[in-house]
PDB file of C-alpha atoms in Angstrom:
ATOM      1  CA  MET J  29      26.496 -17.599  -5.971  1.00 83.00           C
ATOM      2  CA  ALA J  30      25.464 -17.648  -9.644  1.00 96.00           C
ATOM      3  CA  ILE J  31      22.421 -15.499 -10.506  1.00 98.00           C
ATOM      4  CA  ILE J  32      19.938 -15.961 -13.339  1.00 98.00           C
ATOM      5  CA  THR J  33      17.226 -13.313 -13.704  1.00 98.00           C
ATOM      6  CA  LEU J  34      13.927 -13.815 -15.530  1.00 98.00           C
ATOM      7  CA  THR J  35      12.106 -11.247 -17.627  1.00 98.00           C
ATOM      8  CA  THR J  36       9.133 -12.966 -19.251  1.00 97.00           C
ATOM      9  CA  ASP J  37       5.479 -12.713 -20.259  1.00 95.00           C
ATOM     10  CA  LEU J  38       4.648 -16.085 -18.653  1.00 95.00           C
ATOM     11  CA  GLY J  39       2.479 -14.648 -15.861  1.00 93.00           C
ATOM     12  CA  ASP J  40       1.833 -16.558 -12.639  1.00 90.00           C
ATOM     13  CA  LYS J  41      -1.400 -18.431 -13.338  1.00 92.00           C
ATOM     14  CA  ASP J  42      -0.158 -21.234 -15.574  1.00 92.00           C
ATOM     15  CA  ILE J  43       2.480 -23.954 -15.496  1.00 93.00           C
ATOM     16  CA  TYR J  44       4.978 -22.131 -17.705  1.00 93.00           C
ATOM     17  CA  GLN J  45       6.873 -20.159 -15.072  1.00 95.00           C
ATOM     18  CA  ALA J  46       7.144 -23.237 -12.837  1.00 95.00           C
ATOM     19  CA  ALA J  47       8.374 -25.329 -15.772  1.00 94.00           C
ATOM     20  CA  LEU J  48      11.023 -22.750 -16.589  1.00 95.00           C
ATOM     21  CA  LYS J  49      12.319 -22.465 -13.022  1.00 97.00           C
ATOM     22  CA  GLY J  50      12.227 -26.212 -12.489  1.00 97.00           C
ATOM     23  CA  SER J  51      14.273 -26.733 -15.640  1.00 96.00           C
ATOM     24  CA  ILE J  52      16.891 -24.292 -14.378  1.00 97.00           C
ATOM     25  CA  TYR J  53      17.139 -25.900 -10.936  1.00 97.00           C
ATOM     26  CA  LYS J  54      17.388 -29.346 -12.496  1.00 96.00           C
ATOM     27  CA  LEU J  55      20.529 -28.280 -14.356  1.00 96.00           C
ATOM     28  CA  LEU J  56      21.960 -25.946 -11.696  1.00 97.00           C
ATOM     29  CA  PRO J  57      20.474 -26.587  -8.220  1.00 97.00           C
ATOM     30  CA  SER J  58      22.686 -24.002  -6.511  1.00 95.00           C
ATOM     31  CA  VAL J  59      21.690 -21.077  -8.716  1.00 97.00           C
ATOM     32  CA  ASN J  60      19.858 -18.032  -7.376  1.00 98.00           C
ATOM     33  CA  ILE J  61      16.843 -17.272  -9.611  1.00 98.00           C
ATOM     34  CA  VAL J  62      15.560 -13.687  -9.420  1.00 98.00           C
ATOM     35  CA  ASP J  63      12.316 -12.585 -11.067  1.00 98.00           C
ATOM     36  CA  ILE J  64      12.705  -9.166 -12.619  1.00 98.00           C
ATOM     37  CA  THR J  65       9.158  -9.639 -13.865  1.00 97.00           C
ATOM     38  CA  ASN J  66       6.988 -12.359 -15.367  1.00 96.00           C
ATOM     39  CA  SER J  67       4.167  -9.906 -16.039  1.00 95.00           C
ATOM     40  CA  VAL J  68       5.249  -8.319 -19.313  1.00 95.00           C
ATOM     41  CA  ALA J  69       2.268  -7.988 -21.638  1.00 92.00           C
ATOM     42  CA  ALA J  70       2.198 -10.923 -24.064  1.00 92.00           C
ATOM     43  CA  PHE J  71       4.823 -10.547 -26.826  1.00 93.00           C
ATOM     44  CA  ASN J  72       5.512  -6.921 -25.829  1.00 94.00           C
ATOM     45  CA  VAL J  73       9.185  -6.592 -26.679  1.00 95.00           C
ATOM     46  CA  GLN J  74       9.268  -2.834 -26.058  1.00 94.00           C
ATOM     47  CA  GLN J  75       7.889  -3.169 -22.529  1.00 95.00           C
ATOM     48  CA  ALA J  76      10.329  -5.934 -21.655  1.00 96.00           C
ATOM     49  CA  ALA J  77      13.246  -3.926 -23.056  1.00 96.00           C
ATOM     50  CA  PHE J  78      12.361  -0.876 -20.962  1.00 95.00           C
ATOM     51  CA  ILE J  79      12.118  -2.903 -17.758  1.00 96.00           C
ATOM     52  CA  LEU J  80      15.321  -4.872 -18.267  1.00 97.00           C
ATOM     53  CA  LYS J  81      17.330  -1.907 -19.566  1.00 96.00           C
ATOM     54  CA  ASN J  82      16.569   0.024 -16.401  1.00 95.00           C
ATOM     55  CA  SER J  83      17.148  -2.809 -13.939  1.00 96.00           C
ATOM     56  CA  PHE J  84      19.947  -5.131 -15.063  1.00 97.00           C
ATOM     57  CA  TYR J  85      22.817  -2.897 -13.909  1.00 95.00           C
ATOM     58  CA  TYR J  86      21.669  -3.195 -10.276  1.00 97.00           C
ATOM     59  CA  PHE J  87      22.822  -6.818 -10.361  1.00 98.00           C
ATOM     60  CA  PRO J  88      26.416  -8.017  -9.917  1.00 97.00           C
ATOM     61  CA  GLU J  89      28.673  -8.439 -12.922  1.00 97.00           C
ATOM     62  CA  ASP J  90      28.356 -11.784 -14.722  1.00 97.00           C
ATOM     63  CA  THR J  91      24.666 -12.089 -13.851  1.00 98.00           C
ATOM     64  CA  VAL J  92      22.787 -13.977 -16.585  1.00 98.00           C
ATOM     65  CA  HIS J  93      19.532 -12.371 -17.736  1.00 98.00           C
ATOM     66  CA  LEU J  94      17.145 -14.806 -19.401  1.00 98.00           C
ATOM     67  CA  ILE J  95      14.582 -13.060 -21.610  1.00 98.00           C
ATOM     68  CA  GLY J  96      11.378 -14.988 -22.286  1.00 96.00           C
ATOM     69  CA  ILE J  97       9.503 -12.761 -24.741  1.00 93.00           C
ATOM     70  CA  ASP J  98       8.336 -14.009 -28.150  1.00 88.00           C
ATOM     71  CA  THR J  99      10.655 -17.025 -28.098  1.00 87.00           C
ATOM     72  CA  VAL J 100       8.547 -19.692 -29.818  1.00 81.00           C
ATOM     73  CA  TYR J 101      10.461 -21.316 -32.667  1.00 74.00           C
ATOM     74  CA  ASN J 102      10.173 -19.976 -36.194  1.00 74.00           C
ATOM     75  CA  ASP J 103      12.353 -20.163 -39.295  1.00 73.00           C
ATOM     76  CA  HIS J 104      13.520 -16.559 -39.138  1.00 78.00           C
ATOM     77  CA  THR J 105      14.376 -15.750 -35.514  1.00 79.00           C
ATOM     78  CA  LYS J 106      17.777 -16.607 -34.084  1.00 92.00           C
ATOM     79  CA  TYR J 107      18.465 -17.299 -30.423  1.00 95.00           C
ATOM     80  CA  LEU J 108      21.331 -15.216 -29.096  1.00 97.00           C
ATOM     81  CA  ALA J 109      23.592 -15.096 -26.069  1.00 98.00           C
ATOM     82  CA  VAL J 110      25.168 -11.697 -25.556  1.00 98.00           C
ATOM     83  CA  ARG J 111      27.723 -10.095 -23.254  1.00 98.00           C
ATOM     84  CA  TYR J 112      27.045  -6.412 -22.597  1.00 98.00           C
ATOM     85  CA  LYS J 113      28.575  -4.228 -19.880  1.00 97.00           C
ATOM     86  CA  LYS J 114      29.893  -7.357 -18.119  1.00 97.00           C
ATOM     87  CA  HIS J 115      26.430  -8.985 -17.968  1.00 98.00           C
ATOM     88  CA  TYR J 116      25.056 -11.879 -20.023  1.00 98.00           C
ATOM     89  CA  PHE J 117      21.728 -11.892 -21.863  1.00 98.00           C
ATOM     90  CA  VAL J 118      19.975 -14.873 -23.455  1.00 98.00           C
ATOM     91  CA  GLY J 119      16.989 -14.234 -25.699  1.00 97.00           C
ATOM     92  CA  ALA J 120      15.440 -14.295 -29.139  1.00 95.00           C
ATOM     93  CA  ASP J 121      16.800 -11.925 -31.765  1.00 95.00           C
ATOM     94  CA  ASN J 122      13.466 -10.136 -32.117  1.00 93.00           C
ATOM     95  CA  GLY J 123      14.681  -6.561 -31.661  1.00 94.00           C
ATOM     96  CA  ILE J 124      14.875  -6.539 -27.875  1.00 96.00           C
ATOM     97  CA  PHE J 125      18.658  -6.246 -27.760  1.00 96.00           C
ATOM     98  CA  SER J 126      18.721  -3.158 -29.982  1.00 95.00           C
ATOM     99  CA  LEU J 127      16.030  -1.565 -27.793  1.00 95.00           C
ATOM    100  CA  MET J 128      17.987  -2.268 -24.593  1.00 96.00           C
ATOM    101  CA  PHE J 129      21.556  -1.460 -25.548  1.00 95.00           C
ATOM    102  CA  ASP J 130      22.996   2.043 -25.933  1.00 91.00           C
ATOM    103  CA  GLN J 131      26.248   0.767 -27.428  1.00 92.00           C
ATOM    104  CA  ASP J 132      27.580  -2.293 -29.195  1.00 93.00           C
ATOM    105  CA  PRO J 133      27.727  -5.487 -27.097  1.00 96.00           C
ATOM    106  CA  GLU J 134      31.109  -6.903 -26.178  1.00 96.00           C
ATOM    107  CA  GLU J 135      30.308 -10.304 -27.705  1.00 97.00           C
ATOM    108  CA  ILE J 136      27.377 -12.016 -29.471  1.00 98.00           C
ATOM    109  CA  VAL J 137      26.859 -15.640 -30.438  1.00 98.00           C
ATOM    110  CA  GLU J 138      24.001 -17.388 -32.176  1.00 97.00           C
ATOM    111  CA  ILE J 139      23.187 -20.293 -29.887  1.00 96.00           C
ATOM    112  CA  ASN J 140      23.702 -23.668 -31.575  1.00 94.00           C
ATOM    113  CA  ILE J 141      22.588 -25.956 -28.752  1.00 90.00           C
ATOM    114  CA  MET J 142      20.598 -28.856 -30.196  1.00 82.00           C
ATOM    115  CA  GLN J 143      16.846 -28.412 -29.795  1.00 77.00           C
ATOM    116  CA  ASP J 144      15.026 -31.185 -27.926  1.00 71.00           C
ATOM    117  CA  LEU J 145      11.966 -31.774 -30.113  1.00 62.00           C
ATOM    118  CA  LYS J 146       9.668 -32.331 -27.143  1.00 66.00           C
ATOM    119  CA  PHE J 147      10.344 -28.699 -26.163  1.00 62.00           C
ATOM    120  CA  LEU J 148       9.889 -27.281 -29.658  1.00 61.00           C
ATOM    121  CA  HIS J 149       6.879 -25.267 -28.496  1.00 70.00           C
ATOM    122  CA  PHE J 150       8.680 -24.084 -25.338  1.00 82.00           C
ATOM    123  CA  PRO J 151      12.393 -23.491 -26.074  1.00 84.00           C
ATOM    124  CA  LEU J 152      12.675 -21.401 -22.906  1.00 85.00           C
ATOM    125  CA  ALA J 153      12.779 -24.609 -20.855  1.00 87.00           C
ATOM    126  CA  ASP J 154      15.349 -26.207 -23.151  1.00 91.00           C
ATOM    127  CA  ILE J 155      17.796 -24.158 -25.267  1.00 93.00           C
ATOM    128  CA  PHE J 156      17.500 -20.975 -23.216  1.00 96.00           C
ATOM    129  CA  VAL J 157      17.902 -22.772 -19.890  1.00 96.00           C
ATOM    130  CA  LYS J 158      20.919 -24.744 -21.104  1.00 96.00           C
ATOM    131  CA  ALA J 159      22.592 -21.579 -22.386  1.00 97.00           C
ATOM    132  CA  ALA J 160      21.832 -19.576 -19.228  1.00 98.00           C
ATOM    133  CA  CYS J 161      23.073 -22.321 -16.899  1.00 98.00           C
ATOM    134  CA  HIS J 162      26.243 -22.749 -18.947  1.00 98.00           C
ATOM    135  CA  LEU J 163      27.043 -19.036 -18.619  1.00 98.00           C
ATOM    136  CA  ALA J 164      26.055 -18.913 -14.950  1.00 98.00           C
ATOM    137  CA  GLN J 165      28.686 -21.571 -14.286  1.00 97.00           C
ATOM    138  CA  GLY J 166      31.392 -19.494 -15.952  1.00 97.00           C
ATOM    139  CA  GLY J 167      31.215 -21.094 -19.391  1.00 97.00           C
ATOM    140  CA  LYS J 168      32.302 -19.226 -22.505  1.00 97.00           C
ATOM    141  CA  LEU J 169      29.923 -17.857 -25.114  1.00 98.00           C
ATOM    142  CA  THR J 170      31.832 -19.526 -27.926  1.00 97.00           C
ATOM    143  CA  GLU J 171      31.174 -22.926 -26.335  1.00 97.00           C
ATOM    144  CA  ILE J 172      27.419 -22.589 -26.948  1.00 97.00           C
ATOM    145  CA  GLY J 173      27.245 -20.619 -30.164  1.00 97.00           C
ATOM    146  CA  ILE J 174      28.746 -19.165 -33.314  1.00 97.00           C
ATOM    147  CA  PRO J 175      30.025 -15.548 -33.177  1.00 97.00           C
ATOM    148  CA  VAL J 176      27.801 -13.060 -35.025  1.00 95.00           C
ATOM    149  CA  HIS J 177      27.876  -9.293 -35.374  1.00 91.00           C
ATOM    150  CA  ASP J 178      24.400  -8.247 -36.488  1.00 88.00           C
ATOM    151  CA  ILE J 179      21.208  -8.203 -34.443  1.00 92.00           C
ATOM    152  CA  GLU J 180      17.617  -7.429 -35.387  1.00 91.00           C
ATOM    153  CA  ASN J 181      17.237  -3.671 -35.217  1.00 91.00           C
ATOM    154  CA  LYS J 182      14.248  -1.875 -33.721  1.00 91.00           C
ATOM    155  CA  MET J 183      14.245   1.798 -32.827  1.00 86.00           C
ATOM    156  CA  ASN J 184      12.823   3.378 -29.713  1.00 85.00           C
ATOM    157  CA  LEU J 185      10.594   6.333 -30.511  1.00 85.00           C
ATOM    158  CA  GLN J 186      12.671   9.427 -29.801  1.00 92.00           C
ATOM    159  CA  PRO J 187      11.449  12.830 -28.562  1.00 95.00           C
ATOM    160  CA  VAL J 188      11.453  15.623 -31.129  1.00 96.00           C
ATOM    161  CA  ILE J 189      12.702  19.206 -30.746  1.00 96.00           C
ATOM    162  CA  GLU J 190      10.763  21.954 -32.514  1.00 92.00           C
ATOM    163  CA  LYS J 191      11.885  25.540 -31.781  1.00 86.00           C
ATOM    164  CA  ASN J 192      11.163  25.953 -28.056  1.00 91.00           C
ATOM    165  CA  LEU J 193       9.307  22.657 -27.710  1.00 96.00           C
ATOM    166  CA  ILE J 194      10.055  19.052 -26.873  1.00 97.00           C
ATOM    167  CA  LYS J 195       7.430  16.642 -28.185  1.00 97.00           C
ATOM    168  CA  GLY J 196       7.435  13.264 -26.462  1.00 97.00           C
ATOM    169  CA  VAL J 197       5.173  10.288 -25.879  1.00 97.00           C
ATOM    170  CA  VAL J 198       4.170   7.965 -23.050  1.00 96.00           C
ATOM    171  CA  ILE J 199       6.198   4.742 -23.279  1.00 95.00           C
ATOM    172  CA  TYR J 200       5.415   2.974 -20.001  1.00 95.00           C
ATOM    173  CA  ILE J 201       2.877   2.969 -17.158  1.00 96.00           C
ATOM    174  CA  ASP J 202       4.099   1.326 -13.973  1.00 95.00           C
ATOM    175  CA  SER J 203       2.190  -0.593 -11.293  1.00 93.00           C
ATOM    176  CA  PHE J 204       1.529   2.627  -9.364  1.00 95.00           C
ATOM    177  CA  GLN J 205       0.047   4.124 -12.559  1.00 96.00           C
ATOM    178  CA  ASN J 206       2.887   6.617 -12.844  1.00 97.00           C
ATOM    179  CA  VAL J 207       3.205   7.725 -16.474  1.00 97.00           C
ATOM    180  CA  ILE J 208       6.708   7.478 -17.947  1.00 97.00           C
ATOM    181  CA  THR J 209       7.667   9.329 -21.109  1.00 97.00           C
ATOM    182  CA  ASN J 210      10.485   8.883 -23.625  1.00 96.00           C
ATOM    183  CA  ILE J 211      12.109  12.163 -22.495  1.00 97.00           C
ATOM    184  CA  THR J 212      15.295  11.443 -20.566  1.00 96.00           C
ATOM    185  CA  LYS J 213      16.901  13.712 -17.996  1.00 96.00           C
ATOM    186  CA  GLU J 214      19.950  14.236 -20.203  1.00 95.00           C
ATOM    187  CA  PHE J 215      17.810  15.147 -23.220  1.00 95.00           C
ATOM    188  CA  PHE J 216      15.676  17.544 -21.152  1.00 96.00           C
ATOM    189  CA  ASN J 217      18.684  19.304 -19.589  1.00 95.00           C
ATOM    190  CA  ASN J 218      20.413  19.728 -22.953  1.00 94.00           C
ATOM    191  CA  VAL J 219      17.368  21.495 -24.380  1.00 95.00           C
ATOM    192  CA  GLN J 220      16.249  23.387 -21.271  1.00 94.00           C
ATOM    193  CA  GLN J 221      19.497  25.279 -20.666  1.00 91.00           C
ATOM    194  CA  GLY J 222      18.125  26.636 -17.388  1.00 89.00           C
ATOM    195  CA  ARG J 223      14.908  28.014 -18.901  1.00 94.00           C
ATOM    196  CA  ARG J 224      11.483  27.830 -17.275  1.00 95.00           C
ATOM    197  CA  PHE J 225       9.102  25.294 -18.790  1.00 96.00           C
ATOM    198  CA  VAL J 226       5.483  24.183 -18.980  1.00 97.00           C
ATOM    199  CA  LEU J 227       4.637  20.505 -19.435  1.00 97.00           C
ATOM    200  CA  ASN J 228       1.380  20.111 -21.387  1.00 96.00           C
ATOM    201  CA  PHE J 229      -0.616  16.923 -21.764  1.00 95.00           C
ATOM    202  CA  LYS J 230      -4.186  15.616 -22.097  1.00 88.00           C
ATOM    203  CA  ARG J 231      -7.247  17.554 -20.881  1.00 84.00           C
ATOM    204  CA  ASN J 232      -5.272  20.835 -20.986  1.00 89.00           C
ATOM    205  CA  GLU J 233      -3.377  19.781 -17.866  1.00 92.00           C
ATOM    206  CA  THR J 234      -0.049  21.498 -17.182  1.00 96.00           C
ATOM    207  CA  ILE J 235       2.877  21.223 -14.769  1.00 96.00           C
ATOM    208  CA  ASN J 236       5.583  23.877 -14.564  1.00 95.00           C
ATOM    209  CA  HIS J 237       7.882  22.577 -11.824  1.00 94.00           C
ATOM    210  CA  LEU J 238      10.182  19.569 -11.506  1.00 96.00           C
ATOM    211  CA  SER J 239       9.876  17.697  -8.223  1.00 96.00           C
ATOM    212  CA  TRP J 240      12.646  15.756  -6.500  1.00 95.00           C
ATOM    213  CA  HIS J 241      10.324  13.166  -4.938  1.00 94.00           C
ATOM    214  CA  TYR J 242       6.661  12.102  -4.988  1.00 95.00           C
ATOM    215  CA  ASN J 243       5.812  13.547  -1.559  1.00 95.00           C
ATOM    216  CA  GLU J 244       6.955  17.025  -2.513  1.00 95.00           C
ATOM    217  CA  VAL J 245       3.341  17.935  -3.346  1.00 96.00           C
ATOM    218  CA  PRO J 246       0.203  17.342  -1.247  1.00 96.00           C
ATOM    219  CA  VAL J 247      -1.560  13.987  -1.521  1.00 96.00           C
ATOM    220  CA  GLY J 248      -3.715  13.920  -4.646  1.00 96.00           C
ATOM    221  CA  GLU J 249      -1.728  16.612  -6.463  1.00 97.00           C
ATOM    222  CA  LYS J 250       0.017  16.004  -9.776  1.00 97.00           C
ATOM    223  CA  LEU J 251       3.749  16.399 -10.305  1.00 97.00           C
ATOM    224  CA  CYS J 252       6.546  15.552 -12.706  1.00 97.00           C
ATOM    225  CA  LEU J 253      10.010  14.262 -11.910  1.00 97.00           C
ATOM    226  CA  PHE J 254      12.867  12.192 -13.246  1.00 97.00           C
ATOM    227  CA  GLY J 255      12.440   8.797 -11.625  1.00 93.00           C
ATOM    228  CA  ILE J 256      14.704   5.816 -11.178  1.00 93.00           C
ATOM    229  CA  SER J 257      14.828   5.229 -14.933  1.00 93.00           C
ATOM    230  CA  ASP J 258      15.969   8.828 -15.599  1.00 94.00           C
ATOM    231  CA  HIS J 259      12.878   9.318 -17.766  1.00 96.00           C
ATOM    232  CA  LEU J 260      10.395  12.118 -17.162  1.00 98.00           C
ATOM    233  CA  GLU J 261       7.407  10.833 -15.183  1.00 97.00           C
ATOM    234  CA  ILE J 262       3.973  12.319 -14.610  1.00 97.00           C
ATOM    235  CA  ALA J 263       2.557  11.193 -11.281  1.00 97.00           C
ATOM    236  CA  ILE J 264      -0.009  11.955  -8.592  1.00 97.00           C
ATOM    237  CA  ASN J 265       1.118  11.750  -4.990  1.00 97.00           C
ATOM    238  CA  LYS J 266      -0.491   8.525  -3.730  1.00 96.00           C
ATOM    239  CA  GLY J 267      -2.842   8.587  -6.708  1.00 96.00           C
ATOM    240  CA  ASN J 268      -3.483   7.020 -10.106  1.00 96.00           C
ATOM    241  CA  ALA J 269      -1.960   9.407 -12.635  1.00 96.00           C
ATOM    242  CA  SER J 270      -2.775   7.323 -15.695  1.00 96.00           C
ATOM    243  CA  GLY J 271      -6.443   6.894 -14.826  1.00 95.00           C
ATOM    244  CA  LEU J 272      -7.130  10.276 -13.278  1.00 95.00           C
ATOM    245  CA  LEU J 273      -5.300  12.261 -15.935  1.00 96.00           C
ATOM    246  CA  GLY J 274      -6.444  10.073 -18.833  1.00 95.00           C
ATOM    247  CA  LEU J 275      -2.904   9.286 -19.974  1.00 96.00           C
ATOM    248  CA  ASN J 276      -2.237   6.061 -21.873  1.00 95.00           C
ATOM    249  CA  LEU J 277       0.583   4.493 -23.857  1.00 93.00           C
ATOM    250  CA  ASN J 278       1.615   6.514 -26.931  1.00 93.00           C
ATOM    251  CA  ASP J 279      -0.210   9.659 -25.770  1.00 96.00           C
ATOM    252  CA  LYS J 280       1.665  12.863 -26.601  1.00 96.00           C
ATOM    253  CA  VAL J 281       3.242  15.224 -24.099  1.00 97.00           C
ATOM    254  CA  ILE J 282       4.724  18.626 -24.939  1.00 97.00           C
ATOM    255  CA  ILE J 283       7.268  20.668 -22.996  1.00 97.00           C
ATOM    256  CA  GLU J 284       7.316  24.369 -23.848  1.00 97.00           C
ATOM    257  CA  PHE J 285      10.353  26.415 -22.767  1.00 96.00           C
ATOM    258  CA  GLN J 286      10.011  30.085 -21.946  1.00 89.00           C
TER     259      GLN J 286
END
């Protein structure tokens, strides 16, 4: 069965999500629509990129991922359909692809499907849906667009190495209020080289041990681990790490190796 996933900032209180899904079913009644999330903060390309980058590969090959972030028509933004690691992505060329992809896509086209003027304010339910349904049915990229090679480039903020330190920042806070940093497991291991460490963050809080799972410490105690995204997380077992530790997006964290 064909699968189309949705990653959008449409929320669940208005008509927009229903209009999008209805438009998909109207064109492809047999499709399986899966919500990755419709709760991305409005226009937050970085948040959407982090979520989709760390979830798309759980789906079967040839899944179509429709990205509904900052898609309203303007004169400068192109609409792209992309094949990457045997998955398809349909979205606006607003930097999200460069934030998601670690290597060059296999194929990119600028979508040239004719815009229905009555959907000019909501191209998700028109151009994006038509492109996604075409791909979900096995259609070729070149049948809906013109091949291109360049995409809008945005850079993820990278951790910095200074002598025996890694300086990172908070890039995401999940629904459990776990605090996720931009320090990946691979980056950490390459710098650590087996050395002991101390993780320092707000309010002079420290952690000096990596946990394997959240229940490794008593309820209410803080910990750090590499979670499902392979990024270093600061958490509290069954607690609100962001609120209780005062950690917010873009706050600094420092790892000192000894």
